[in-house]
Structures are given as C-alpha cells and as structure tokens.
Amino acid sequence: MAIPKDHLLWMYETMYKIRCYEDKMAEAYAEGKSPVFNIGAGPVPGEMHLATGQEPAAAGMCVHLKKEDTVTAPHRPHHHAIAKGVDLNRMTAEIFGKATGLGKGKGGHMHLFDPDVKFSCGGIVGAGIPHALGAALAAKKKGKDWVAVAFIGEGAANQGAFHESLNMAALWKLPLIVVIENNQYGISVPKAASTAVSSNDVRAAAYGMKGYYVKDNDPIDMYNVSKEAVERARTGQGPSIIEIETYRYLGHFQGDPEVYRDKNEVTLLRQKDPIIRLRNYLLNEWGVTEETIAQLENKATAEVDQAYAFARESDYPKPEEALEDVFV
C-alpha cells in the first residue's frame, strides 16, 4: 500500500516527540523521589504511567484521523494525546498540577481532557470503550463521517465493557475502532496467564466485525491496518478491532521494581526500536536526508522543551479554588 511521504514524516516527528516527552517526564517525575522512593514527593506527585516504546500504536492510527474524530485513552495516555493534537502546553501544565492545565491542574496525567480535539482518558480499565461507542453512535445519528477510536491495553479486553460495547457497535454498524496495545503485561501479569486467546483480534469474529493484528510493533503495518479500519468506519462498514504487538520499555508505573521481567528483556527490545526502524526506512527507502530528519527532531524537541517551561512557570491553583470545577 502506497504511503504519502508527508504521512511518514508526520509519523516520525510525532513518534520522536512522544519519546522526547516521555523521557523528559521520567526525569521530572523522579525529582524529589530519592534516595527512598516517595510517590507523593516532587513536582509531579502520584502515579505515572509512561508509554516509551509504544509510539507506533498512536502515530500509526492518529495520522488518519481528523479533528472531529474522537479518541479515548487509558491510564497510559501521553502518546495518544500528543498524536491526536492535544495542546502540549496545557497538557503538561495539567500533569504538573498547574492552573493553566487542561483541567486547571485538578485531573493530573490520567485525566486529560481536551474537547477542542475530542480527546479524553481515564484511570479505570476499559472505561473509555463505552465513551468511544457513544461518540460513534452520535456521529452516525448526526450523519457525519466521524470515527471514534478507543485505545486500550490487552488486559482491558477481558472487561465486560469491551464485549458489551463491541456487540452494540457491530449490531448498529457504528464507526468504532478499538486499538488494543498488547505490551505483554497487565501490570505484572503476562498476557498468556490472563487471556485464553493468543491475540484479541480473533475475538472480532464473535461480533461479525473485522479484526487486524500488527506484529512486532511495526509502524508501517500499523499505518496500513489503521488506514483500512478508518476507511471502513467512515464509509459505514462498521467497527473493527486492531491488536498491535507493542512493547513498553519501562515499568507499569514509574518506580515499578519490575521483578516480573527478565533483566535482559528490555535491552533486547530496544535493539529493534520502532523510531530507529522508521528513521532508517525514511533514509534508505525514501531518500529522506539526514538534514530533514534533524529538522524534524529539532522541531519536536523544541516543542517539548517549550511545553515543560510553560508548565514549570505556570502558577498552581489558588487554595480557595479547590472545590471549583470538581464533580463528585
């Protein structure tokens, strides 16, 4: 399948930006949390879930989406948010708990919400699927060609909301796409120990919908599969499931001792890093110059640096505003 060059360049810049962002967030999160790890210390207290290594899932799908399309994400959401075009300044400020954040600093990194680009995420496993289903239903009732994409981890495919939502989406032929990021572990539990099927795309047959599987974290395959799924959804052909075999280089959360992983696992995974693979593909197959690659990387790095500076310099919410904009 022919891929427009500008799409590939966008994917590379986006994946590189995500990696820069996550690396910088890992540094910021670690501040004040040593020598003894204290989850409540530092400028970014609380849990932090990073997606370093999982960039192809977000970039390969979101390159095909429009501003009007909906994306819901789980508790590991930064790569989806960046790929969907969430305001990076306000997103970073939100993670730092600042008043200039998307939720005025009251939601944190697991509760990012940007209605301007129809993006949301949440910490409850599988909860974003019904929300995306509702957006898909709304699009169909309005006669729009909008699609809704729910990104989930492989563990969420065992939740009741997954099956209930897919049944309804298939029954009503809704423009819903569920992207399952199989990063091999549900917290610390290997997929084989929790899921009866080898890959969740085979579950699509139970609902009479299309299922796709992307092997080995391949950004090009993810692009092609996502393109077909989005085109099907836009033209009224109904929902799809995509499972991508991806890899998280870091723990389930920052501070995770990762005793459940072989000590050489991540070293081997990094040897086939998807960003390096896409970079080499652009250089060797498309004749993209090192200068162009450097320009994309510099632009991405500058955006990340600027967002972190904005967040650091922003003010915290005032104490008297603690109960404003809060629903219970």
Coordinates of C-alpha atoms in Angstrom, one line a residue:
M1 CA 0.0 0.0 0.0
A2 CA 1.5 3.3 -1.1
I3 CA 2.0 5.7 1.8
P4 CA 2.2 9.5 1.2
K5 CA 5.7 10.8 2.2
D6 CA 4.2 13.6 4.3
H7 CA 2.4 11.0 6.4
L8 CA 5.6 9.1 7.1
L9 CA 7.4 12.3 8.0
W10 CA 4.5 13.3 10.3
M11 CA 4.7 9.8 11.9
Y12 CA 8.4 10.1 12.5
E13 CA 8.1 13.6 14.0
T14 CA 5.2 12.6 16.2
M15 CA 6.9 9.4 17.4
Y16 CA 10.1 11.3 18.2
K17 CA 8.1 14.0 20.0
I18 CA 6.4 11.3 22.1
R19 CA 9.7 9.8 23.0
C20 CA 11.2 13.1 24.0
Y21 CA 8.2 14.0 26.0
E22 CA 8.2 10.7 27.9
D23 CA 11.9 10.8 28.6
K24 CA 11.6 14.4 29.9
M25 CA 8.6 13.4 32.0
A26 CA 10.5 10.5 33.5
E27 CA 13.2 12.9 34.6
A28 CA 10.7 15.4 36.1
Y29 CA 8.8 12.7 37.9
A30 CA 12.0 11.4 39.5
E31 CA 12.7 14.7 41.1
G32 CA 12.5 14.6 44.9
K33 CA 11.8 10.9 44.9
S34 CA 15.2 9.6 46.0
P35 CA 17.1 8.2 47.8
V36 CA 13.9 6.5 49.1
F37 CA 11.1 6.4 46.6
N38 CA 8.2 8.6 47.8
I39 CA 5.2 8.6 45.4
G40 CA 3.9 11.8 46.9
A41 CA 7.1 13.8 46.6
G42 CA 8.5 16.1 43.8
P43 CA 6.8 18.4 41.3
V44 CA 4.7 15.6 39.8
P45 CA 3.3 13.5 42.7
G46 CA 1.1 10.4 42.4
E47 CA 1.4 7.6 39.9
M48 CA 2.9 8.0 36.5
H49 CA 2.4 5.6 33.6
L50 CA 4.7 6.1 30.5
A51 CA 4.5 4.6 27.1
T52 CA 8.1 4.6 25.9
G53 CA 8.3 2.0 23.1
Q54 CA 4.6 2.1 22.3
E55 CA 4.7 5.1 19.9
P56 CA 3.6 3.2 16.7
A57 CA 0.1 2.5 18.0
A58 CA -0.7 6.2 18.5
A59 CA 1.1 7.6 15.4
G60 CA 0.0 4.9 13.0
M61 CA -3.6 5.4 13.9
C62 CA -3.9 9.1 14.5
V63 CA -2.2 10.1 11.2
H64 CA -5.6 9.1 9.6
L65 CA -7.8 11.0 12.0
K66 CA -9.5 14.4 11.7
K67 CA -10.0 16.9 14.4
E68 CA -13.7 15.9 14.6
D69 CA -12.8 12.2 15.3
T70 CA -12.9 11.1 18.9
V71 CA -10.1 9.4 20.8
T72 CA -10.4 7.8 24.2
A73 CA -7.3 6.6 26.0
P74 CA -6.5 4.6 29.2
H75 CA -4.2 5.4 32.1
R76 CA -1.1 5.4 29.9
P77 CA -2.3 8.2 27.6
H78 CA 0.5 10.7 26.7
H79 CA 1.3 9.1 23.3
H80 CA -2.3 9.1 22.2
A81 CA -2.8 12.7 23.4
I82 CA 0.2 14.0 21.5
A83 CA -0.7 12.1 18.3
K84 CA -4.3 13.4 18.5
G85 CA -3.0 17.0 18.8
V86 CA -3.8 17.9 22.4
D87 CA -2.4 21.2 23.4
L88 CA 1.0 20.3 24.7
N89 CA 1.4 23.3 26.9
R90 CA -1.9 22.8 28.7
M91 CA -1.4 19.0 28.9
T92 CA 2.0 19.4 30.6
A93 CA 0.7 22.0 33.0
E94 CA -2.1 19.7 33.9
I95 CA 0.4 16.9 34.7
F96 CA 2.3 19.4 37.0
G97 CA -1.0 20.3 38.7
K98 CA -0.9 23.9 37.4
A99 CA -3.9 26.3 37.0
T100 CA -3.1 26.6 33.2
G101 CA -3.7 22.9 32.7
L102 CA -6.4 21.2 30.7
G103 CA -8.4 20.6 33.9
K104 CA -6.9 23.6 35.8
G105 CA -4.5 21.2 37.5
K106 CA -7.1 19.1 39.2
G107 CA -7.1 16.0 36.9
G108 CA -3.5 15.0 36.5
H109 CA -1.9 12.7 34.0
M110 CA -4.6 10.1 34.0
H111 CA -7.5 12.5 33.5
L112 CA -6.6 14.6 30.4
F113 CA -9.5 16.1 28.6
D114 CA -9.3 18.4 25.5
P115 CA -12.7 18.9 23.8
D116 CA -11.0 21.0 21.1
V117 CA -9.6 17.8 19.6
K118 CA -12.1 15.4 21.1
F119 CA -9.7 13.6 23.4
S120 CA -10.1 12.1 26.8
C121 CA -8.6 9.5 29.0
G122 CA -9.2 7.9 32.4
G123 CA -7.7 5.6 35.0
I124 CA -10.5 2.9 35.1
V125 CA -9.5 -0.1 32.9
G126 CA -11.8 -0.4 29.9
A127 CA -13.9 2.6 30.8
G128 CA -13.0 4.5 27.6
I129 CA -14.6 2.0 25.3
P130 CA -18.3 2.8 26.1
H131 CA -17.4 6.5 25.8
A132 CA -16.0 6.0 22.3
L133 CA -19.0 3.9 21.5
G134 CA -21.3 6.8 22.4
A135 CA -19.2 9.2 20.2
A136 CA -19.6 6.7 17.3
L137 CA -23.3 6.5 17.9
A138 CA -23.6 10.3 17.9
A139 CA -21.6 10.6 14.7
K140 CA -23.9 8.1 13.0
K141 CA -27.1 9.8 14.2
K142 CA -25.8 13.2 13.0
G143 CA -25.0 11.7 9.6
K144 CA -21.3 12.6 9.9
D145 CA -18.3 10.5 8.7
W146 CA -16.5 10.9 12.0
V147 CA -15.0 7.9 13.7
A148 CA -14.3 7.1 17.3
V149 CA -11.1 5.2 18.4
A150 CA -10.7 3.6 21.9
F151 CA -7.1 2.8 22.8
I152 CA -6.9 0.1 25.5
G153 CA -4.3 -2.3 26.9
E154 CA -4.6 -6.0 26.3
G155 CA -5.9 -6.5 29.9
A156 CA -8.9 -4.3 29.2
A157 CA -10.1 -6.8 26.5
N158 CA -11.2 -9.1 29.4
Q159 CA -13.5 -6.4 30.8
G160 CA -17.3 -6.7 30.3
A161 CA -17.4 -3.2 28.8
F162 CA -15.2 -4.4 25.9
H163 CA -17.6 -7.1 24.9
E164 CA -20.8 -5.2 25.6
S165 CA -19.6 -2.2 23.5
L166 CA -18.4 -4.3 20.6
N167 CA -21.7 -6.2 20.5
M168 CA -23.6 -2.9 20.3
A169 CA -21.2 -1.4 17.8
A170 CA -21.5 -4.4 15.5
L171 CA -25.2 -4.6 15.8
W172 CA -25.7 -1.0 14.8
K173 CA -22.6 -0.9 12.5
L174 CA -21.1 2.1 14.3
P175 CA -17.8 3.7 13.3
L176 CA -15.9 2.4 16.3
I177 CA -12.3 1.2 16.2
V178 CA -10.8 -0.5 19.3
V179 CA -7.0 -0.5 19.3
I180 CA -5.5 -3.0 21.7
E181 CA -2.0 -2.2 22.7
N182 CA -0.6 -5.6 23.7
N183 CA 2.5 -4.6 25.6
Q184 CA 2.8 -8.1 27.0
Y185 CA 1.8 -7.3 30.6
G186 CA -1.3 -6.3 32.5
I187 CA 0.6 -4.5 35.4
S188 CA 2.9 -7.5 36.2
V189 CA 0.8 -10.4 34.7
P190 CA 1.9 -11.8 31.4
K191 CA -0.9 -11.9 28.8
A192 CA -0.7 -15.7 28.5
A193 CA -1.6 -16.0 32.1
S194 CA -4.7 -13.9 31.9
T195 CA -6.2 -14.3 28.4
A196 CA -7.4 -17.5 26.7
V197 CA -6.8 -16.4 23.1
S198 CA -3.3 -15.7 21.7
S199 CA -4.4 -12.4 20.2
N200 CA -7.6 -10.4 20.8
D201 CA -8.2 -9.6 17.1
V202 CA -9.6 -13.1 16.8
R203 CA -12.5 -12.0 19.1
A204 CA -13.7 -9.8 16.2
A205 CA -15.3 -12.8 14.5
A206 CA -17.6 -13.3 17.5
Y207 CA -19.2 -10.0 16.7
G208 CA -19.1 -10.2 12.9
M209 CA -16.6 -7.4 12.6
K210 CA -13.1 -7.0 11.1
G211 CA -10.0 -7.9 13.1
Y212 CA -6.4 -7.0 12.5
Y213 CA -3.1 -7.9 14.1
V214 CA 0.1 -5.9 13.8
K215 CA 3.2 -7.9 14.6
D216 CA 6.4 -6.7 16.2
N217 CA 5.5 -3.0 16.8
D218 CA 5.7 -2.3 13.1
P219 CA 4.8 1.4 12.4
I220 CA 4.3 0.8 8.7
D221 CA 2.0 -2.1 9.2
M222 CA 0.1 -0.2 11.9
Y223 CA -0.3 2.7 9.4
N224 CA -1.7 0.4 6.7
V225 CA -4.1 -1.5 9.0
S226 CA -5.3 1.7 10.6
K227 CA -6.0 3.2 7.2
E228 CA -8.2 0.3 6.2
A229 CA -10.1 0.3 9.5
V230 CA -10.7 4.1 9.4
E231 CA -11.9 3.9 5.8
R232 CA -14.3 1.1 6.7
A233 CA -15.6 3.1 9.6
R234 CA -16.1 6.3 7.6
T235 CA -18.0 4.6 4.8
G236 CA -20.5 2.8 7.1
Q237 CA -18.9 -0.6 7.0
G238 CA -18.9 -0.9 10.8
P239 CA -16.4 -1.4 13.7
S240 CA -13.0 -3.1 13.8
I241 CA -10.5 -4.4 16.4
I242 CA -6.8 -3.8 15.9
E243 CA -4.3 -5.5 18.2
I244 CA -0.7 -4.3 17.9
E245 CA 2.1 -6.3 19.5
T246 CA 3.9 -3.5 21.2
Y247 CA 6.4 -3.1 24.0
R248 CA 6.8 -0.9 27.0
Y249 CA 10.4 -0.3 27.9
L250 CA 9.5 1.0 31.4
G251 CA 7.6 -0.5 34.3
H252 CA 3.9 -0.4 34.7
F253 CA 4.4 2.7 36.7
Q254 CA 7.4 4.8 37.4
G255 CA 9.1 3.3 40.4
D256 CA 7.9 -0.2 39.5
P257 CA 10.8 -2.6 40.5
E258 CA 9.9 -4.9 37.6
V259 CA 10.8 -8.1 39.3
Y260 CA 8.4 -10.0 37.0
R261 CA 10.6 -9.3 33.9
D262 CA 13.8 -10.9 32.7
K263 CA 16.6 -8.5 33.3
N264 CA 17.7 -8.7 29.6
E265 CA 14.2 -8.3 28.1
V266 CA 14.2 -4.5 27.6
T267 CA 17.7 -4.5 26.3
L268 CA 16.7 -6.9 23.6
L269 CA 13.5 -4.9 22.8
R270 CA 15.4 -1.7 22.4
Q271 CA 17.6 -3.3 19.7
K272 CA 14.6 -3.1 17.4
D273 CA 13.3 0.3 18.5
P274 CA 10.4 1.4 16.2
I275 CA 11.7 5.0 16.0
I276 CA 15.1 3.9 14.7
R277 CA 13.4 1.5 12.3
L278 CA 11.2 4.2 10.9
R279 CA 14.2 6.6 10.7
N280 CA 16.2 4.0 8.7
Y281 CA 13.2 3.3 6.5
L282 CA 12.9 7.0 5.6
L283 CA 16.6 7.3 4.9
N284 CA 17.0 4.1 2.9
E285 CA 13.7 3.7 1.1
W286 CA 12.5 7.2 0.6
G287 CA 15.8 9.1 0.2
V288 CA 15.0 11.5 3.1
T289 CA 18.2 13.3 4.1
E290 CA 19.8 13.4 7.5
E291 CA 19.2 17.1 7.4
T292 CA 15.5 16.7 7.1
I293 CA 15.5 14.1 9.9
A294 CA 17.4 16.5 12.1
Q295 CA 14.9 19.3 11.4
L296 CA 12.0 17.1 12.4
E297 CA 13.8 16.1 15.6
N298 CA 14.8 19.6 16.5
K299 CA 11.3 20.9 16.0
A300 CA 9.9 18.1 18.2
T301 CA 12.5 18.7 20.9
A302 CA 11.8 22.5 20.9
E303 CA 8.0 21.9 21.3
V304 CA 8.6 19.6 24.3
D305 CA 11.1 22.0 25.9
Q306 CA 8.7 24.9 25.5
A307 CA 5.8 22.9 27.0
Y308 CA 7.9 22.0 30.0
A309 CA 9.0 25.6 30.5
F310 CA 5.3 26.7 30.3
A311 CA 4.3 24.1 32.9
R312 CA 7.1 24.9 35.3
E313 CA 6.5 28.7 35.1
S314 CA 2.7 28.4 35.5
D315 CA 1.0 29.1 38.8
Y316 CA -0.7 26.5 41.0
P317 CA -4.4 26.8 41.6
K318 CA -5.4 29.0 44.5
P319 CA -6.5 27.2 47.7
E320 CA -9.9 28.8 47.5
E321 CA -10.4 27.3 44.1
A322 CA -10.1 23.7 45.4
L323 CA -13.8 22.8 45.0
E324 CA -14.4 24.7 41.7
D325 CA -14.9 22.6 38.5
V326 CA -15.0 19.4 40.6
F327 CA -17.8 16.8 40.2
V328 CA -18.4 14.2 42.9

